[in-house]
Coordinates of C-alpha atoms in Angstrom, one line a residue:
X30 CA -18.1 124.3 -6.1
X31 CA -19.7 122.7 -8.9
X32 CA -22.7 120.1 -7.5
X33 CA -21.4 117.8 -9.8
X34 CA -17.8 117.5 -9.3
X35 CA -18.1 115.1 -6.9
X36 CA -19.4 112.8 -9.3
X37 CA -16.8 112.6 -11.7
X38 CA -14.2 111.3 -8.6
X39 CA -13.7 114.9 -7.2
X40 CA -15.6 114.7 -3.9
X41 CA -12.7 116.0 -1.8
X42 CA -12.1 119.4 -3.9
X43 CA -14.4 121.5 -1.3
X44 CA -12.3 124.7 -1.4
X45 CA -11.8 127.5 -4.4
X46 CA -8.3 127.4 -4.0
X47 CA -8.2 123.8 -5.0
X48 CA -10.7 123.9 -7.5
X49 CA -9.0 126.9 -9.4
X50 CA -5.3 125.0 -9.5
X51 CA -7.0 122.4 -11.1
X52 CA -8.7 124.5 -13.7
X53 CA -5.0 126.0 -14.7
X54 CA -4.3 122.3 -14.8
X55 CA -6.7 120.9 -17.2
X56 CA -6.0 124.6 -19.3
X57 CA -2.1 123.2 -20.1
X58 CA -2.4 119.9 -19.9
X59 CA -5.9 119.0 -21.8
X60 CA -6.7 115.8 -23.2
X61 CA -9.0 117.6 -26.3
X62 CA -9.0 121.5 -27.6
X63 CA -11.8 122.8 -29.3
X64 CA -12.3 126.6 -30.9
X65 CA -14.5 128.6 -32.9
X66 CA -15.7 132.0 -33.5
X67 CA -18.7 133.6 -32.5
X68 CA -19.2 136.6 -34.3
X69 CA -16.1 139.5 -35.5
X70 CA -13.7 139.3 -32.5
X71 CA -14.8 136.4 -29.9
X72 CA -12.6 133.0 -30.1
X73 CA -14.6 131.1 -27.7
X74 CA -12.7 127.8 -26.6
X75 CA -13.1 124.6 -24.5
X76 CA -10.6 122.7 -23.0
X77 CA -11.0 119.2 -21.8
X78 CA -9.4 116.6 -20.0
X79 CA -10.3 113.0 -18.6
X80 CA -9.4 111.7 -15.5
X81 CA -10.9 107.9 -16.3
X82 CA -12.7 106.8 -19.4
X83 CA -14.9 109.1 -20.8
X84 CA -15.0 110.9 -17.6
X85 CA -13.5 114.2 -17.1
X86 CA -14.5 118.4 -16.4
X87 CA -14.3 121.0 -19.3
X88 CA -12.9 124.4 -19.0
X89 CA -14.7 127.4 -20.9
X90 CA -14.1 130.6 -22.2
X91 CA -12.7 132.8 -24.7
X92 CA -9.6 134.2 -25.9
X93 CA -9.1 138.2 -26.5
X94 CA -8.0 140.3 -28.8
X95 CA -4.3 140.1 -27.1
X96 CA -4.2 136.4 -27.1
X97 CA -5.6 136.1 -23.5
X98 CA -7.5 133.5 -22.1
X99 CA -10.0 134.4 -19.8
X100 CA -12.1 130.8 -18.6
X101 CA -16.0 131.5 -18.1
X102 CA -17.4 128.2 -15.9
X103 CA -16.3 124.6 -15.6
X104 CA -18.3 121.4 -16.0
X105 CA -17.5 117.6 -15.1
X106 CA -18.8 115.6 -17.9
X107 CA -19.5 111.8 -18.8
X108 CA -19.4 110.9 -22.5
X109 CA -21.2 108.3 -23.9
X110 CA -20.9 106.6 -27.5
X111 CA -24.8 105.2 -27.3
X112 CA -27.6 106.8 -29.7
X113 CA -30.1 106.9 -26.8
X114 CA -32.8 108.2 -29.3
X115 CA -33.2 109.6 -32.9
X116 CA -36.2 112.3 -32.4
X117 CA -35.5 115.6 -33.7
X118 CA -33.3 118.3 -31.3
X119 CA -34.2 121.9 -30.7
X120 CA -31.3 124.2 -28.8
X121 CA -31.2 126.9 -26.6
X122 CA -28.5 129.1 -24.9
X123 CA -28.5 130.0 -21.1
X124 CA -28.8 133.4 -20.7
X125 CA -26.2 134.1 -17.9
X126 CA -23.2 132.5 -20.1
X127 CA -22.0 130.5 -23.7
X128 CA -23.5 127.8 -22.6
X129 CA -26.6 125.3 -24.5
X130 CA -29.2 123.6 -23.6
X131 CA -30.7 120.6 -25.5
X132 CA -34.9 120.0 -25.9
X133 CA -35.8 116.5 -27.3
X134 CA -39.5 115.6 -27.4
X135 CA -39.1 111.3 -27.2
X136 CA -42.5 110.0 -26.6
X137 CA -41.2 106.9 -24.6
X138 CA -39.6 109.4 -22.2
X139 CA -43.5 111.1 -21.4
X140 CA -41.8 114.5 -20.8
X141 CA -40.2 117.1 -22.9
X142 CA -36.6 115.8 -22.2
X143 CA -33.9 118.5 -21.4
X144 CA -30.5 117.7 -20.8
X145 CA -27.3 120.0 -21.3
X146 CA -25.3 120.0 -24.8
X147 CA -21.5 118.6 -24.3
X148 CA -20.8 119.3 -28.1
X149 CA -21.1 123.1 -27.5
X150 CA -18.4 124.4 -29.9
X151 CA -19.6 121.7 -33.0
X152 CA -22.7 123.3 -32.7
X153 CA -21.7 126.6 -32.9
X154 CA -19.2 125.9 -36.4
X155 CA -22.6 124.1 -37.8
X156 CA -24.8 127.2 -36.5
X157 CA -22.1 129.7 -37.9
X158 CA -22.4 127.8 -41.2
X159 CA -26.2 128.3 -41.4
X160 CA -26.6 124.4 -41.5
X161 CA -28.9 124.5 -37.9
X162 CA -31.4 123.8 -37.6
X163 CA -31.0 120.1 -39.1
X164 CA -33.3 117.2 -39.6
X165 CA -32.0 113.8 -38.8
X166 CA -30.7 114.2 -35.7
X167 CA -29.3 111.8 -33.0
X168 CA -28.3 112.1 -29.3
X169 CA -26.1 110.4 -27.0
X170 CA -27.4 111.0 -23.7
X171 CA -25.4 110.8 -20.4
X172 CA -26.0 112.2 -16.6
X173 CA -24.2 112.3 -13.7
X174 CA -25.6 111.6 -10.1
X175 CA -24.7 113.1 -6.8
X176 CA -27.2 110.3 -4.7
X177 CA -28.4 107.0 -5.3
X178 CA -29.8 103.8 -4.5
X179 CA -29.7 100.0 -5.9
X180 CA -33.0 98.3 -5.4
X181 CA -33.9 95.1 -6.4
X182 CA -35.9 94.3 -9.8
X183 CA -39.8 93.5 -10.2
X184 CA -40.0 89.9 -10.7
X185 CA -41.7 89.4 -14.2
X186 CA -42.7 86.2 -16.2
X187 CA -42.0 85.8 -19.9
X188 CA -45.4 86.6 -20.7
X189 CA -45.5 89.7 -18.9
X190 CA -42.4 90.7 -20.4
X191 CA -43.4 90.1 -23.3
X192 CA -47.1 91.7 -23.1
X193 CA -45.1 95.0 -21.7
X194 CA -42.7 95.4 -24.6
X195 CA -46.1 95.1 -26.8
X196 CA -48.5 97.7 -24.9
X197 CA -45.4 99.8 -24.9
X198 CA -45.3 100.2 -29.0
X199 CA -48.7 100.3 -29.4
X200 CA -48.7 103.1 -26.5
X201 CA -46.0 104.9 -28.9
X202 CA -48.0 104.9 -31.4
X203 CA -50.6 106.4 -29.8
X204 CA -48.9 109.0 -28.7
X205 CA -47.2 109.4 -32.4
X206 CA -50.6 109.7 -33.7
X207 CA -52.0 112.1 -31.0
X208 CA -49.2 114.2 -31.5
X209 CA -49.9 114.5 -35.2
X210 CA -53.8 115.7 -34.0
X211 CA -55.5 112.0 -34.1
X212 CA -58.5 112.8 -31.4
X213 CA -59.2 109.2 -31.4
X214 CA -55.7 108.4 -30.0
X215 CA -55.9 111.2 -27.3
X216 CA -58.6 109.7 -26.6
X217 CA -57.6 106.2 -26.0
X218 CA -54.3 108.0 -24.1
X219 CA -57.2 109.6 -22.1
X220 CA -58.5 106.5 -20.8
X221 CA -55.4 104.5 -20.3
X222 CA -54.1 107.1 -17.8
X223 CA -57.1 106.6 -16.2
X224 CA -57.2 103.4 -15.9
X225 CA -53.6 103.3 -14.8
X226 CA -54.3 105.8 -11.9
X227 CA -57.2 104.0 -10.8
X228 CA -55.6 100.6 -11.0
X229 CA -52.6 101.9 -9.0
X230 CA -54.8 103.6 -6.1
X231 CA -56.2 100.4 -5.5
X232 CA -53.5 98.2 -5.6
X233 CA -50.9 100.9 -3.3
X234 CA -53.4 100.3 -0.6
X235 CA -51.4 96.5 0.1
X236 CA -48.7 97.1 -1.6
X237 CA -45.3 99.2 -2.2
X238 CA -45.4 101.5 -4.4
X239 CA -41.7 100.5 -5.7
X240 CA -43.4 96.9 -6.9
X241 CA -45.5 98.5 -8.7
X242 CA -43.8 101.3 -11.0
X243 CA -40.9 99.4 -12.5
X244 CA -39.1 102.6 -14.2
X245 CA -40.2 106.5 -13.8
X246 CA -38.4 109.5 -15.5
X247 CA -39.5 112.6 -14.0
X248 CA -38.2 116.5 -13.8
X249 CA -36.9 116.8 -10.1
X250 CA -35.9 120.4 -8.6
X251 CA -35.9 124.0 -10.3
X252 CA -33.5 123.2 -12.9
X253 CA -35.0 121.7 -16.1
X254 CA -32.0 119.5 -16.7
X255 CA -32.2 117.6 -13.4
X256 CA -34.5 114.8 -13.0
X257 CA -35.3 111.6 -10.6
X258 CA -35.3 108.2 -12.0
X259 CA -35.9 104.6 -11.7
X260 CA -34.3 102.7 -14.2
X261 CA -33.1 99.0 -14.7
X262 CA -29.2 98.5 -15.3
X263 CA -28.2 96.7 -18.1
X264 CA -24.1 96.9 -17.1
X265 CA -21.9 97.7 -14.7
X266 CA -18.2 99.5 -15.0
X267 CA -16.2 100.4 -12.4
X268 CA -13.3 102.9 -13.0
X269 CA -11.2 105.3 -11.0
X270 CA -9.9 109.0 -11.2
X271 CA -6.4 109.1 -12.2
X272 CA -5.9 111.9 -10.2
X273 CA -7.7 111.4 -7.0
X274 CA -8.1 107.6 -7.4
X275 CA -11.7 107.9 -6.2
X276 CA -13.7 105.2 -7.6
X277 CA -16.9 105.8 -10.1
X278 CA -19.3 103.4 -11.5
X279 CA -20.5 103.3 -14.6
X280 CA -23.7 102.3 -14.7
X281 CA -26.0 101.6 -18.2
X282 CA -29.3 102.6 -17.4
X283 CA -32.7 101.9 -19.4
X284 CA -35.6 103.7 -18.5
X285 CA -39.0 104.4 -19.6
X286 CA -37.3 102.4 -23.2
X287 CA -34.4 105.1 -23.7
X288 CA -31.3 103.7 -22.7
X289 CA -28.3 106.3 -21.4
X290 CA -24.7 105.8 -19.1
X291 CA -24.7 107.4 -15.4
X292 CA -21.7 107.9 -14.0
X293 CA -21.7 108.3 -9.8
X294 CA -19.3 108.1 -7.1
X295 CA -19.1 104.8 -5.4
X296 CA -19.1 106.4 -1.7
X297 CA -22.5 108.2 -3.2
X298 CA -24.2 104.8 -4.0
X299 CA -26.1 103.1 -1.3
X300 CA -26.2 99.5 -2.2
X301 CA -24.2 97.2 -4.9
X302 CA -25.3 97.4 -8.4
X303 CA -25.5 94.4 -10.5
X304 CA -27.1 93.7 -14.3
X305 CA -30.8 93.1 -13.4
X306 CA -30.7 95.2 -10.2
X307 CA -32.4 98.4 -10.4
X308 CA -31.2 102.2 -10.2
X309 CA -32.7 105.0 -8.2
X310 CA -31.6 108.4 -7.7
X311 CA -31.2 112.2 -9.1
X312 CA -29.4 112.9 -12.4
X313 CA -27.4 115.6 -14.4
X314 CA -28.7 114.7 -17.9
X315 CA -26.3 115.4 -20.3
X316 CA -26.1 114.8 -23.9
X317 CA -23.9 114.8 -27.1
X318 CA -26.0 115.8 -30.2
X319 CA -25.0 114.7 -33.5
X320 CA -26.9 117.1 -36.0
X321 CA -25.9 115.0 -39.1
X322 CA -24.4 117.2 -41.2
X323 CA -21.2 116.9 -40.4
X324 CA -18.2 115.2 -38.0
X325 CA -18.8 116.1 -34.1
X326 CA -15.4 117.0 -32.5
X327 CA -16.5 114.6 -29.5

């Protein structure tokens, strides 16, 4: 069973037999059908279907030569319509199956972000087209969550606020300009690291480390596309499964500065989320990628 399934409302599907009915399912009754061609004879298609709002698994494979379709792997998804950032987008395909990963270097993030492509077969047209690799790219980033926690937020005065959102651009910058080869700004990145670690080993001596770090993004497991979080929510949805009328939240999530939807199983969240209150927990990180030379299918 997929990890994930649970996630998208589908925490009591535990067995093949049920998993595979509802993969014949989603084939004849999808919601959204995409194909394209990848190279003489392949017609590689995905089928789609939602089970609440912008929630829902995809079925992939490809059809032969006799009109047969044959479906490869499944995914559950969560779709989001927010530009989480607009840094160029580099993709790669997984070696075991027709499948793409996504590599967006965002500064604000502090890691070489990897998240999995939902907008498979758009890319492949555009790539078949010769119009990839494109500048002027954007992604909507999304993730799903098998575990999580609410804990409460780091209370902050409007100056400190406000003295944040300012070290955070000029921190930006910094990295912007060490990026481009500026040793003075690695430099100055050098020291403020170390200042930050040095403050923090003090002050963790009397004090939680949780009212300290207000946000982290940070690769968790073996998988490049999972990750562990802290992250402040900025609104709460909650929505059911049509099918299994399990119920999800929705939960808009900034962190580190990029902003991006989780979507996680209410019987998987320890604790009530509210606007203000803060998110913790491992994440799925998806992403739709909008390469800017044409109309994505999703």
């Amino acid at each position: 069973m997929h990890k994930f399934l649970r996630a998208v409302g589908f925490s009591q599907y535990t067995e093949k037999k049920q998993v595979q009915k509802l993969i014949r399912d989603i084939i004849i009754h999808a919601d959204e059908r995409s194909y394209t061609t990848v190279g003489k004879k392949t017609l590689v298609a995905e089928f789609d279907r939602n089970f609440a709002e912008d929630i829902g698994i995809g079925v992939c494979g490809e059809f032969d030569e006799d009109d047969t379709y044959s479906f490869d792997y499944y995914l559950p998804y969560l779709r989001s319509d927010l530009v989480s950032t607009a840094e160029d987008i580099s993709i790669e395909r997984h070696a075991a199956k027709e499948s793409y990963a996504g590599i967006c270097d965002d500064p604000k993030v502090g890691v070489s972000l990897i998240f999995y492509l939902q907008n498979m077969i758009s890319y492949l047209k555009l790539q078949g087209e010769g119009k990839i690799p494109a500048k002027g790219t954007s992604l909507n980033l999304s993730a799903l969550s098998c575990q999580g926690t609410i804990m409460m937020p780091i209370q902050k005065t409007e100056w400190q606020k406000k003295k944040i959102a300012k070290d955070a651009v000029q921190r930006n910058r910094l990295i912007q300009a060490a990026r481009g080869g500026d040793e003075e700004a690695m430099e100055s990145l050098t020291l403020e690291d170390m200042d930050t670690y040095t403050s923090i080993s003090r002050k963790i001596q009397k004090a939680d480390i949780f009212s300290l770090v207000d946000t982290y993004f940070m690769p968790y497991g073996v998988e490049c596309d999972q990750y562990s979080i802290i992250g402040n929510i900025l609104s709460v949805n909650l929505v059911a499964n049509d099918l299994t009328n399990e119920e999800i939240y929705r939960l808009r999530i900034e962190c580190n500065d990029m902003i991006f939807t989780i979507a996680i199983n209410k019987a998987d969240l320890l604790g009530e989320p509210a606007p203000g209150r803060r998110f913790k927990g491992q994440i799925w990180m998806q992403g739709i990628a909008d390469f800017g030379v044409n109309d994505m299918l999703y």
